[in-house]
Amino acid sequence: STLFGVKGQSISDPTEIQSFLDNFNSQAQAVFYKQSEVSWTYYTNITDYNQKLMLDEQLMSAKFSQEAYRNATRFNLTVMTQEDRRLFIKIMDIGTAAQTNETKLAYLNKVQSDMETIYSTAKVTMPSGQRLPLDPDLTQLMATSRNYDELLAAWLGWRAESGGKMKNLYAEYVEYNNEAVKILGHADTGAYWRSWYDTPTFEDDVRALFDQLRPLYEQLHAYARRKLKQIYGNDKFPSSGHIPAHLLGNMWAQQWSSLIDELTPYKGKPTLDVTDEMVRQNYTAIRIFQTADDFFKSLGMIPMPDTFWDKSLLEKPQDGREVVCHASAWDFYNGRDFRIKQCTVITAEDLETAHHEMGHIEYFLQYKDQPVSFRDGANPGFHEAVGDVISLSVQTPEHMHSIGLIPTVSNDTESDINFLMSMALQKIAFLPFGYLIDQWRWSVFRGETTPEKYNEEWWNLRCRYQGISSPVPLTSSDFDPGAKYHIPAGVPYIRYFVSFVIQFQFHKALCDEANYRGPLHRCDIYNSKPAGTLLSNMLKLGSSKPWPEAMNLLTRQRKMDAQPLMDYFKPLLEYLRQENGNDYGWHPICPTDPTEIQEFLDNYSS
Ligand SMILES: C[C@H](N[C@H](C(=O)O)[C@@H]1CCCN1C(=O)[C@@H](N)CC(=O)O)C(=O)N1CCC[C@H]1C(=O)O
Ligand SMILES: [Zn+2]
């Protein structure tokens, strides 16, 4: 059987159109609710039995989507209202569920789930003999150890136990995923994912944004490299200018906040890392989420409902259950049930993650009365930006002081630079990482990067854009992309790069609405009802309007624009330029043998 079936007559009758949409909406809520519940059961208790229940449900849900697609194609879209046409187009955007060959679809879903299970249950046997999971142990080790060899053992072990175990599975996932989306007419999976931005120049737009922001990153990279050389010794650093990938305080070197104490420009000021104070005040996971909830309430936005507090999983279970610890936010599509799953630890980083996840829940709540097909972000980047925008206010020294997590607020120039540095380690460090993941995946889905080149191309991008290199020679059996959750989980990533740009546009717009007058990086919109109303009005749209309209409603202009981010960090860029002088940059090619690097050195130092 094929998806398209017989081409029915094209229905134009408005009553029939409306009853189809009403029917779909109520059926879809029931089907998606069931799928969410069964998935939740698996994600919070990884067993073969629960995986089978989830995979069976995914096939049921796919059949529902195929049926909805077939029925939707019988309608004449040209006579509809713009809104109804938009709904039909989204109802027909069924993704891999277009695969009507049940054996192939079942296999694709199984491979995807098996890769995510490998990632979520992987453990590393350390030299001490201890077997450590990523959450919380290896994450904590990468953040706190300053021992080169210990960090290397954790980093090597994690790659081997995660990515190293799924290389062949990934190649099959790519093949089956591409075959499924081609049925809908997409060129490949990357083209399908980019179609959600509904912007023909999207790839060029994000490249232009990345090129605009590279100088900021280059300066931060040079500064961090110099400080890390003082800690680990120059001999640990390749003369190509790259930073070894395991020294940045994070398993993927994607954010460097754990290095704040070593990288703070002006010592002797109160620390900006609130982790110790949170522990001293006996913060609990619940209190972390109440702090986030309190901020949304202060803006007059929608508080977390009772079901959220009853049904979320906010700490790693201690009963021996295996869970997917990677934090996530869940919409159960019944307008009442919304949950977060997070193996929360008491750190500044998890306070930030809690705001990120709660931002998703707030978006779910704001658009819960939209038709199901409009219960999405204006584009995926919008969904990633909501929590982070709130967190930009929360992390200001003023706000951290007001909630008792830092003793004093000193806003002399030096303290200001220290604060901007702490924010840059979170936001600027991330930019090349947020950009390169889907550069790699898009090239894989296009067939430009074949399985034997997976790992080499991954490191080409890491060396070129992130300026970090592997501390050990690469082998073609490695599959380092698999060491990052979103690759085995099949979750697109460019959304985070988009978010890290637009969240500063949103922050500026909300600070203006709150009548804040000072420098953007010290703005705290806490308690501003006007800011809360403006944000809510944009969130309520869901995906019912093209994202430029949502952008316009909030920021009074229609584009992604890196200027607010550049303005936010302007004082820091000046400081870094002074500090670094000519000592910045790296060879775009990964370090290999010394000779090749020597010629770079000759040119580079001249
Ligand atoms: C920690 C965070 N977990 C994701 C997120 O919250 O986006 C989870 C897992 C994948 C999707 N997801 C969801 O919750 C979705 N259901 C949200 C939605 O509904 O769209 C995450 O992965 N982050 C945060 C910063 C950068 C990135 C990282 O850690 O690399
Ligand atoms: Zn997110």
XYZ file of C-alpha atoms and ligand atoms in Angstrom:
637
model
C 0.000 0.000 0.000
C 1.264 3.463 -0.724
C 0.698 6.600 1.258
C -1.071 8.428 -1.514
C -3.747 5.865 -2.355
C -6.388 6.940 -4.824
C -6.699 10.677 -5.470
C -10.118 11.424 -4.006
C -12.361 14.213 -5.233
C -11.174 17.575 -3.876
C -13.628 18.663 -1.202
C -14.320 22.394 -0.970
C -17.371 22.448 1.286
C -16.562 24.598 4.381
C -18.695 22.435 6.684
C -16.824 19.316 5.633
C -13.497 21.104 6.044
C -14.419 22.180 9.573
C -15.668 18.765 10.642
C -12.482 17.113 9.345
C -10.360 19.550 11.346
C -12.470 19.122 14.501
C -12.351 15.347 14.152
C -8.599 15.323 13.570
C -8.000 17.604 16.524
C -9.846 15.421 19.047
C -8.450 12.146 17.680
C -4.900 13.511 17.468
C -4.998 14.607 21.107
C -5.946 11.088 22.174
C -3.326 9.426 19.968
C -0.503 11.818 20.910
C -1.446 11.619 24.607
C -1.177 7.826 24.516
C 2.151 8.017 22.679
C 3.514 10.503 25.240
C 2.421 8.377 28.194
C 3.951 5.177 26.785
C 7.172 6.999 25.856
C 7.347 8.565 29.325
C 7.075 5.105 30.874
C 10.061 3.956 28.816
C 12.175 7.091 29.371
C 11.652 6.829 33.125
C 12.168 3.051 33.295
C 14.317 1.624 30.519
C 13.370 -2.056 30.045
C 12.932 -4.224 26.937
C 9.248 -4.566 27.791
C 8.687 -0.811 28.045
C 10.676 -0.258 24.847
C 8.447 -2.743 23.015
C 5.293 -1.010 24.275
C 6.691 2.317 23.066
C 7.703 0.962 19.658
C 4.266 -0.656 19.191
C 2.602 2.651 20.073
C 4.801 4.501 17.586
C 3.492 2.222 14.832
C -0.128 2.851 15.909
C 0.535 6.596 15.901
C 2.147 6.378 12.438
C -0.937 4.604 11.080
C -3.102 7.403 12.480
C -0.875 9.992 10.791
C -0.924 8.122 7.485
C -4.727 7.987 7.604
C -4.914 11.681 8.439
C -2.563 12.411 5.537
C -4.695 10.388 3.101
C -7.876 12.114 4.235
C -6.282 15.565 4.146
C -5.199 15.132 0.511
C -8.872 14.825 -0.462
C -9.491 18.494 0.317
C -9.101 21.487 -1.964
C -6.611 23.726 -0.184
C -7.020 26.615 -2.602
C -10.511 27.528 -1.334
C -9.585 27.520 2.354
C -8.818 30.321 4.786
C -5.102 30.912 5.308
C -5.366 29.416 8.787
C -7.125 26.224 7.605
C -4.618 25.800 4.778
C -1.780 26.143 7.298
C -3.450 23.469 9.450
C -3.809 21.052 6.530
C -0.178 21.539 5.530
C 0.918 20.739 9.076
C -1.412 17.729 9.303
C 0.289 16.405 6.158
C 3.796 17.030 7.543
C 3.972 13.555 9.101
C 7.727 13.023 8.874
C 9.014 9.458 9.030
C 5.448 8.233 9.692
C 5.108 8.528 5.894
C 6.869 5.175 5.691
C 3.969 2.810 4.938
C 6.283 -0.223 4.821
C 5.693 -1.238 8.426
C 8.781 -3.450 8.592
C 11.024 -0.571 7.556
C 9.357 1.905 9.901
C 9.535 -0.530 12.810
C 13.228 -1.081 12.103
C 13.959 2.654 11.901
C 12.210 3.295 15.233
C 14.006 0.344 16.842
C 17.458 1.490 15.655
C 16.757 5.005 16.899
C 15.600 3.771 20.280
C 18.517 1.337 20.615
C 21.039 4.138 19.993
C 19.365 6.327 22.602
C 19.360 3.403 25.045
C 23.077 2.751 24.468
C 23.736 6.433 25.216
C 21.480 6.563 28.267
C 22.776 3.374 29.926
C 26.490 3.703 29.045
C 28.966 3.509 31.946
C 32.720 4.054 31.971
C 35.138 1.934 33.989
C 37.640 4.401 35.407
C 41.282 3.498 36.250
C 40.075 3.223 39.858
C 37.754 0.398 38.756
C 34.624 2.470 39.419
C 31.897 2.228 36.764
C 30.573 5.767 36.244
C 27.481 6.927 34.283
C 27.456 10.275 32.492
C 24.782 11.709 34.825
C 25.830 12.837 37.361
C 29.302 11.319 37.783
C 31.204 11.939 34.527
C 29.541 15.335 34.099
C 30.705 16.307 37.574
C 34.217 14.951 36.942
C 34.592 16.863 33.678
C 33.452 20.026 35.459
C 35.610 19.775 38.579
C 38.771 17.739 37.788
C 41.905 19.649 36.753
C 43.906 16.456 36.280
C 44.819 16.020 32.601
C 44.975 12.223 32.708
C 41.823 11.786 34.789
C 39.899 14.011 32.388
C 41.355 12.046 29.464
C 40.270 8.712 30.953
C 36.692 9.964 31.417
C 36.611 11.557 27.965
C 38.062 8.510 26.156
C 35.867 6.134 28.120
C 32.684 8.042 27.397
C 33.331 8.162 23.649
C 34.086 4.461 23.562
C 31.011 3.419 25.595
C 28.571 5.703 23.757
C 29.468 6.664 20.184
C 31.874 3.760 19.847
C 28.952 1.357 20.263
C 26.593 2.790 17.634
C 28.497 3.620 14.430
C 26.830 0.975 12.233
C 23.425 1.687 13.752
C 23.786 5.328 12.780
C 24.474 4.517 9.135
C 21.270 2.453 9.047
C 19.306 5.211 10.808
C 20.436 7.666 8.116
C 19.423 5.340 5.289
C 15.988 4.490 6.696
C 15.221 8.020 7.837
C 16.071 9.463 4.423
C 13.950 6.838 2.668
C 10.959 7.708 4.845
C 11.041 11.484 4.403
C 11.643 11.163 0.638
C 8.141 9.665 0.424
C 6.861 13.127 1.398
C 9.009 14.708 -1.283
C 11.881 15.970 0.866
C 15.347 15.633 -0.676
C 16.737 14.165 2.563
C 16.265 14.353 6.345
C 18.283 17.567 6.623
C 16.071 19.254 4.028
C 13.019 18.051 5.963
C 14.348 19.461 9.245
C 15.230 22.806 7.637
C 11.726 23.006 6.124
C 10.370 23.757 9.626
C 11.967 27.218 9.367
C 10.050 27.851 6.155
C 12.908 30.136 5.013
C 14.513 29.435 1.607
C 17.749 31.180 2.665
C 17.903 29.518 6.088
C 21.264 27.781 5.591
C 22.855 30.995 4.318
C 21.240 33.021 7.089
C 22.697 30.878 9.881
C 26.116 30.821 8.182
C 26.050 34.631 7.983
C 25.146 34.862 11.671
C 27.956 32.455 12.574
C 30.488 34.425 10.483
C 29.352 37.623 12.183
C 29.921 36.090 15.643
C 33.224 34.303 15.004
C 35.443 37.219 16.135
C 33.782 37.083 19.552
C 34.431 33.367 19.816
C 38.026 33.660 18.534
C 38.837 36.133 21.276
C 37.256 34.011 24.003
C 39.019 30.896 22.654
C 42.424 32.647 22.724
C 41.861 33.847 26.282
C 40.792 30.391 27.500
C 43.698 28.722 25.693
C 46.227 30.988 27.389
C 44.748 30.342 30.844
C 44.523 26.575 30.236
C 48.176 26.467 29.125
C 49.072 27.931 32.523
C 47.145 25.115 34.219
C 48.184 22.115 32.078
C 51.499 23.244 30.570
C 52.247 24.381 27.005
C 53.440 20.937 25.975
C 49.875 19.598 26.203
C 48.727 21.975 23.458
C 49.286 21.335 19.729
C 51.185 24.128 17.990
C 48.239 24.419 15.561
C 46.508 26.555 18.193
C 43.767 24.043 19.051
C 42.651 23.353 22.627
C 42.518 19.635 23.572
C 38.808 18.733 23.643
C 38.756 17.313 27.184
C 40.029 20.413 29.039
C 37.036 22.763 28.757
C 35.052 21.553 31.804
C 32.394 19.822 29.718
C 32.216 16.436 27.983
C 31.606 18.109 24.599
C 33.402 21.430 25.254
C 30.062 23.020 24.400
C 29.913 25.415 27.373
C 32.847 26.359 29.595
C 31.077 27.715 32.686
C 32.829 25.214 34.987
C 36.098 27.063 34.308
C 34.771 30.350 35.687
C 37.097 30.398 38.705
C 40.216 29.902 36.527
C 39.012 32.264 33.803
C 37.685 35.132 35.931
C 39.677 38.182 34.750
C 39.782 40.041 38.082
C 40.408 37.851 41.113
C 39.407 38.853 44.620
C 35.784 39.622 43.726
C 32.851 37.562 45.074
C 32.506 34.374 43.016
C 29.739 34.329 40.405
C 29.430 30.543 40.631
C 26.440 30.113 42.973
C 26.809 26.327 43.260
C 28.487 26.393 46.663
C 25.902 28.827 48.042
C 23.042 26.656 46.737
C 24.540 23.639 48.513
C 25.153 25.668 51.675
C 21.480 26.727 51.678
C 20.411 23.087 51.257
C 18.757 23.753 47.910
C 16.705 20.800 46.686
C 15.636 19.897 43.145
C 12.105 21.036 44.002
C 13.381 24.385 45.225
C 15.337 24.876 41.995
C 12.123 24.435 39.981
C 10.092 26.583 42.408
C 12.642 29.360 41.839
C 12.052 29.124 38.082
C 8.266 28.891 38.521
C 8.368 31.965 40.759
C 9.960 34.018 37.984
C 7.224 33.159 35.482
C 4.591 34.009 38.129
C 6.301 37.364 38.750
C 5.727 38.187 35.072
C 2.035 37.306 35.370
C 2.615 34.247 33.176
C 1.110 30.782 33.691
C 2.368 28.911 36.781
C 3.244 25.202 36.629
C -0.022 23.231 37.111
C -0.473 20.655 39.890
C 0.034 17.765 37.457
C 3.498 19.176 36.723
C 4.520 18.884 40.378
C 2.777 15.512 40.766
C 4.086 13.767 37.662
C 7.463 15.283 36.753
C 10.626 13.337 37.492
C 13.004 15.916 38.935
C 15.674 13.635 40.413
C 17.486 10.525 39.281
C 15.639 7.539 40.817
C 17.661 5.712 43.475
C 15.756 2.432 43.086
C 18.107 0.959 40.478
C 15.882 1.912 37.544
C 17.685 2.968 34.349
C 16.289 6.273 33.049
C 17.117 8.657 30.202
C 18.770 11.285 32.375
C 19.243 13.871 29.641
C 16.819 16.614 30.722
C 13.659 17.136 28.672
C 10.249 18.819 28.737
C 7.098 16.935 27.745
C 3.750 18.072 26.331
C 1.111 15.338 26.752
C -1.192 17.115 24.292
C -4.303 16.929 26.495
C -4.078 20.544 27.620
C -3.515 19.497 31.236
C -0.463 17.243 31.578
C 3.017 18.782 31.178
C 6.180 17.333 32.740
C 9.932 17.767 33.070
C 12.307 14.845 33.394
C 15.672 15.962 34.811
C 18.258 14.120 36.931
C 18.774 17.377 38.815
C 21.916 18.000 40.836
C 22.413 21.077 43.013
C 24.601 23.222 40.739
C 24.350 26.601 39.025
C 24.328 24.731 35.715
C 21.255 22.689 36.681
C 19.512 25.828 37.926
C 20.023 27.172 34.412
C 18.847 23.934 32.782
C 15.724 23.969 34.959
C 14.857 27.404 33.533
C 15.520 26.123 30.026
C 13.173 23.170 30.505
C 10.519 25.231 32.234
C 10.612 27.625 29.287
C 9.373 24.741 27.140
C 6.582 24.023 29.625
C 5.536 27.695 29.665
C 5.329 27.631 25.851
C 3.221 24.407 26.039
C 0.910 26.117 28.553
C 0.566 29.329 26.553
C -0.458 27.565 23.319
C -2.406 24.659 24.863
C -5.735 25.911 23.432
C -4.412 26.044 19.877
C -5.356 23.217 17.470
C -2.895 20.354 17.994
C -1.069 21.095 14.733
C -0.270 24.610 15.983
C 1.099 23.400 19.347
C 4.700 24.025 18.389
C 7.213 26.851 18.523
C 6.951 29.562 15.870
C 10.087 27.777 14.727
C 12.175 25.275 16.772
C 14.629 28.035 17.799
C 11.801 29.937 19.504
C 11.064 26.931 21.719
C 14.698 26.770 22.799
C 14.879 30.476 23.557
C 12.007 30.930 26.045
C 13.648 29.536 29.182
C 17.019 31.013 28.302
C 15.535 34.509 28.027
C 14.226 34.242 31.593
C 17.586 32.870 32.669
C 19.388 35.929 31.263
C 17.533 37.956 33.910
C 17.961 35.363 36.660
C 21.743 35.172 36.198
C 22.347 38.904 36.640
C 24.257 39.743 39.840
C 21.282 41.911 40.844
C 18.840 39.013 40.610
C 21.191 36.458 42.128
C 21.615 38.880 45.025
C 17.866 39.410 45.346
C 17.309 35.659 45.754
C 20.174 35.438 48.232
C 22.633 33.454 46.149
C 25.406 36.055 46.039
C 26.225 38.248 49.068
C 26.860 41.617 47.444
C 26.420 43.312 44.090
C 29.458 45.305 43.033
C 29.041 46.824 39.603
C 32.434 48.430 39.250
C 34.006 47.880 35.819
C 36.080 44.904 36.934
C 33.095 43.070 38.449
C 31.140 43.852 35.310
C 33.815 42.248 33.142
C 33.884 39.242 35.478
C 30.119 38.843 35.038
C 30.321 39.198 31.254
C 33.049 36.562 31.215
C 30.829 34.130 33.130
C 28.015 34.707 30.622
C 30.417 34.366 27.654
C 31.592 30.962 28.908
C 27.924 29.874 28.642
C 26.748 31.736 25.547
C 29.740 32.577 23.314
C 31.559 29.281 23.882
C 28.436 27.483 22.668
C 28.107 29.201 19.272
C 30.440 27.076 17.094
C 29.191 23.884 18.771
C 25.558 24.873 18.218
C 26.421 25.587 14.602
C 28.573 22.609 13.652
C 26.422 19.660 14.820
C 23.874 20.034 12.032
C 26.537 21.108 9.533
C 27.815 17.575 10.086
C 24.380 15.944 10.056
C 23.152 17.845 7.003
C 26.280 16.662 5.131
C 25.597 13.069 6.286
C 21.928 13.161 5.270
C 22.931 14.617 1.864
C 25.322 11.709 1.362
C 28.356 14.035 1.192
C 29.753 12.435 4.351
C 29.708 8.646 4.056
C 30.041 6.250 7.032
C 33.798 5.763 6.645
C 34.160 9.549 6.834
C 31.713 10.147 9.741
C 34.364 10.598 12.402
C 36.942 12.396 10.261
C 34.396 14.988 9.082
C 33.136 15.468 12.652
C 36.649 16.404 13.777
C 37.250 18.521 10.673
C 34.333 20.678 11.832
C 35.395 20.606 15.493
C 38.912 21.741 14.528
C 37.768 24.347 12.025
C 34.896 25.992 13.894
C 35.427 25.168 17.570
C 39.237 25.335 17.556
C 39.433 22.188 19.652
C 41.130 18.932 18.698
C 41.118 15.331 19.796
C 43.798 14.650 22.437
C 44.370 11.239 20.809
C 44.788 10.114 17.184
C 41.464 9.298 15.521
C 40.572 5.841 14.273
C 37.829 5.152 11.723
C 36.049 2.810 14.171
C 35.370 5.797 16.436
C 32.033 7.572 16.155
C 32.408 10.672 18.321
C 29.161 12.296 17.112
C 27.377 9.457 18.962
C 28.832 10.741 22.229
C 26.453 13.716 22.092
C 22.828 12.991 23.071
C 21.054 14.641 20.145
C 22.787 12.457 17.543
C 21.594 9.050 18.851
C 18.312 10.666 19.956
C 17.720 12.062 16.461
C 17.005 15.578 17.770
C 17.998 18.449 15.475
C 20.495 20.932 16.871
C 20.619 24.134 14.749
C 17.621 25.226 16.860
C 20.008 25.916 19.745
C 22.280 28.088 17.581
C 19.203 30.026 16.431
C 18.055 30.291 20.053
C 21.399 31.624 21.302
C 21.067 34.468 18.779
C 17.364 35.319 19.056
C 17.215 35.023 22.868
C 19.221 38.264 23.039
C 16.747 39.914 20.660
C 13.930 38.719 22.919
C 15.810 39.876 26.035
C 16.286 43.368 24.554
C 12.620 43.602 23.532
C 11.403 42.535 26.982
C 13.835 44.881 28.776
C 12.532 47.755 26.636
C 8.953 46.725 27.478
C 9.915 46.679 31.173
C 11.202 50.261 30.783
C 14.689 49.176 31.724
C 17.279 51.790 30.750
C 20.735 50.414 31.654
C 23.194 48.138 29.794
C 21.498 45.015 28.384
C 23.635 42.538 30.332
C 22.442 43.902 33.685
C 18.742 43.882 32.825
C 16.419 41.849 35.084
C 12.746 41.823 33.972
C 11.580 40.160 37.242
C 8.080 41.371 38.289
C 7.472 43.196 34.987
C 3.854 42.397 34.027
C 4.130 44.337 30.710
C 7.132 42.202 29.700
C 5.250 39.074 30.743
C 2.201 40.093 28.690
C 4.274 40.829 25.595
C 6.078 37.479 25.830
C 2.826 35.591 26.527
C 1.115 37.119 23.499
C 3.892 35.825 21.253
C 3.940 32.388 22.894
C 0.152 31.987 22.569
C 0.550 31.996 18.771
C 2.353 28.652 18.848
C 3.100 27.814 15.208
C -0.156 29.334 13.913
C 1.696 32.146 12.131
C 4.967 32.263 10.117
C 7.806 32.847 12.598
C 8.687 36.353 11.225
C 5.228 37.472 12.394
C 5.889 36.101 15.888
C 9.319 37.754 15.833
C 7.702 41.036 14.767
C 5.075 40.893 17.506
C 7.810 40.598 20.143
C 10.725 42.612 18.718
C 9.001 44.898 16.171
C 11.168 43.521 13.373
C 11.058 40.283 11.395
C 14.607 38.902 11.210
C 17.189 36.961 13.204
C 19.717 39.614 14.245
C 23.000 39.078 16.150
C 23.350 42.767 17.053
C 21.692 42.513 20.521
C 24.091 39.644 21.367
C 27.064 41.692 20.124
C 25.881 44.751 22.096
C 25.449 42.622 25.241
C 29.080 41.427 25.082
C 30.677 44.596 23.655
C 32.592 45.556 26.829
C 34.007 42.026 27.074
C 35.149 41.969 23.442
C 37.141 45.168 24.055
C 38.722 43.624 27.160
C 39.613 40.413 25.317
C 41.111 42.266 22.341
C 43.377 44.139 24.759
C 44.335 40.951 26.593
C 44.980 38.850 23.494
C 46.714 41.260 21.177
C 47.959 39.119 18.267
C 47.744 35.847 20.200
C 44.491 34.464 18.827
C 43.277 32.049 16.159
C 44.101 28.463 15.163
C 44.918 26.414 12.086
C 41.604 25.362 10.443
C 42.942 21.826 9.891
C 43.234 19.352 12.757
C 46.771 18.940 14.120
C 48.489 15.894 12.632
C 52.262 15.618 12.306
C 54.541 18.437 13.526
C 55.963 19.232 10.074
C 52.565 20.227 8.625
C 52.000 22.440 11.640
C 55.439 24.011 11.359
C 54.572 25.796 8.112
C 51.420 27.159 9.778
C 53.567 28.403 12.631
C 55.916 30.150 10.194
C 53.051 31.993 8.462
C 51.059 32.467 11.669
C 53.812 34.127 13.705
C 54.893 36.436 10.879
C 19.037 19.904 28.253
C 18.330 20.149 26.953
N 17.414 19.046 26.669
C 16.613 19.164 25.445
C 15.872 20.508 25.426
O 15.300 20.906 26.451
O 15.924 21.152 24.372
C 15.624 17.967 25.378
C 16.307 16.768 24.769
C 16.137 16.949 23.297
C 14.888 17.819 23.103
N 14.516 18.229 24.456
C 13.300 18.648 24.872
O 13.047 18.835 26.040
C 12.198 18.914 23.856
N 11.008 18.135 24.231
C 11.886 20.392 23.887
C 10.737 20.735 22.942
O 9.579 20.470 23.277
O 11.049 21.219 21.845
C 19.382 20.255 25.843
O 19.675 19.261 25.202
N 20.031 21.435 25.648
C 19.780 22.686 26.338
C 20.889 23.609 25.881
C 21.575 22.990 24.710
C 21.152 21.521 24.684
C 22.292 20.604 25.129
O 22.314 20.232 26.311
O 23.154 20.278 24.283
Zn 15.243 22.923 24.897
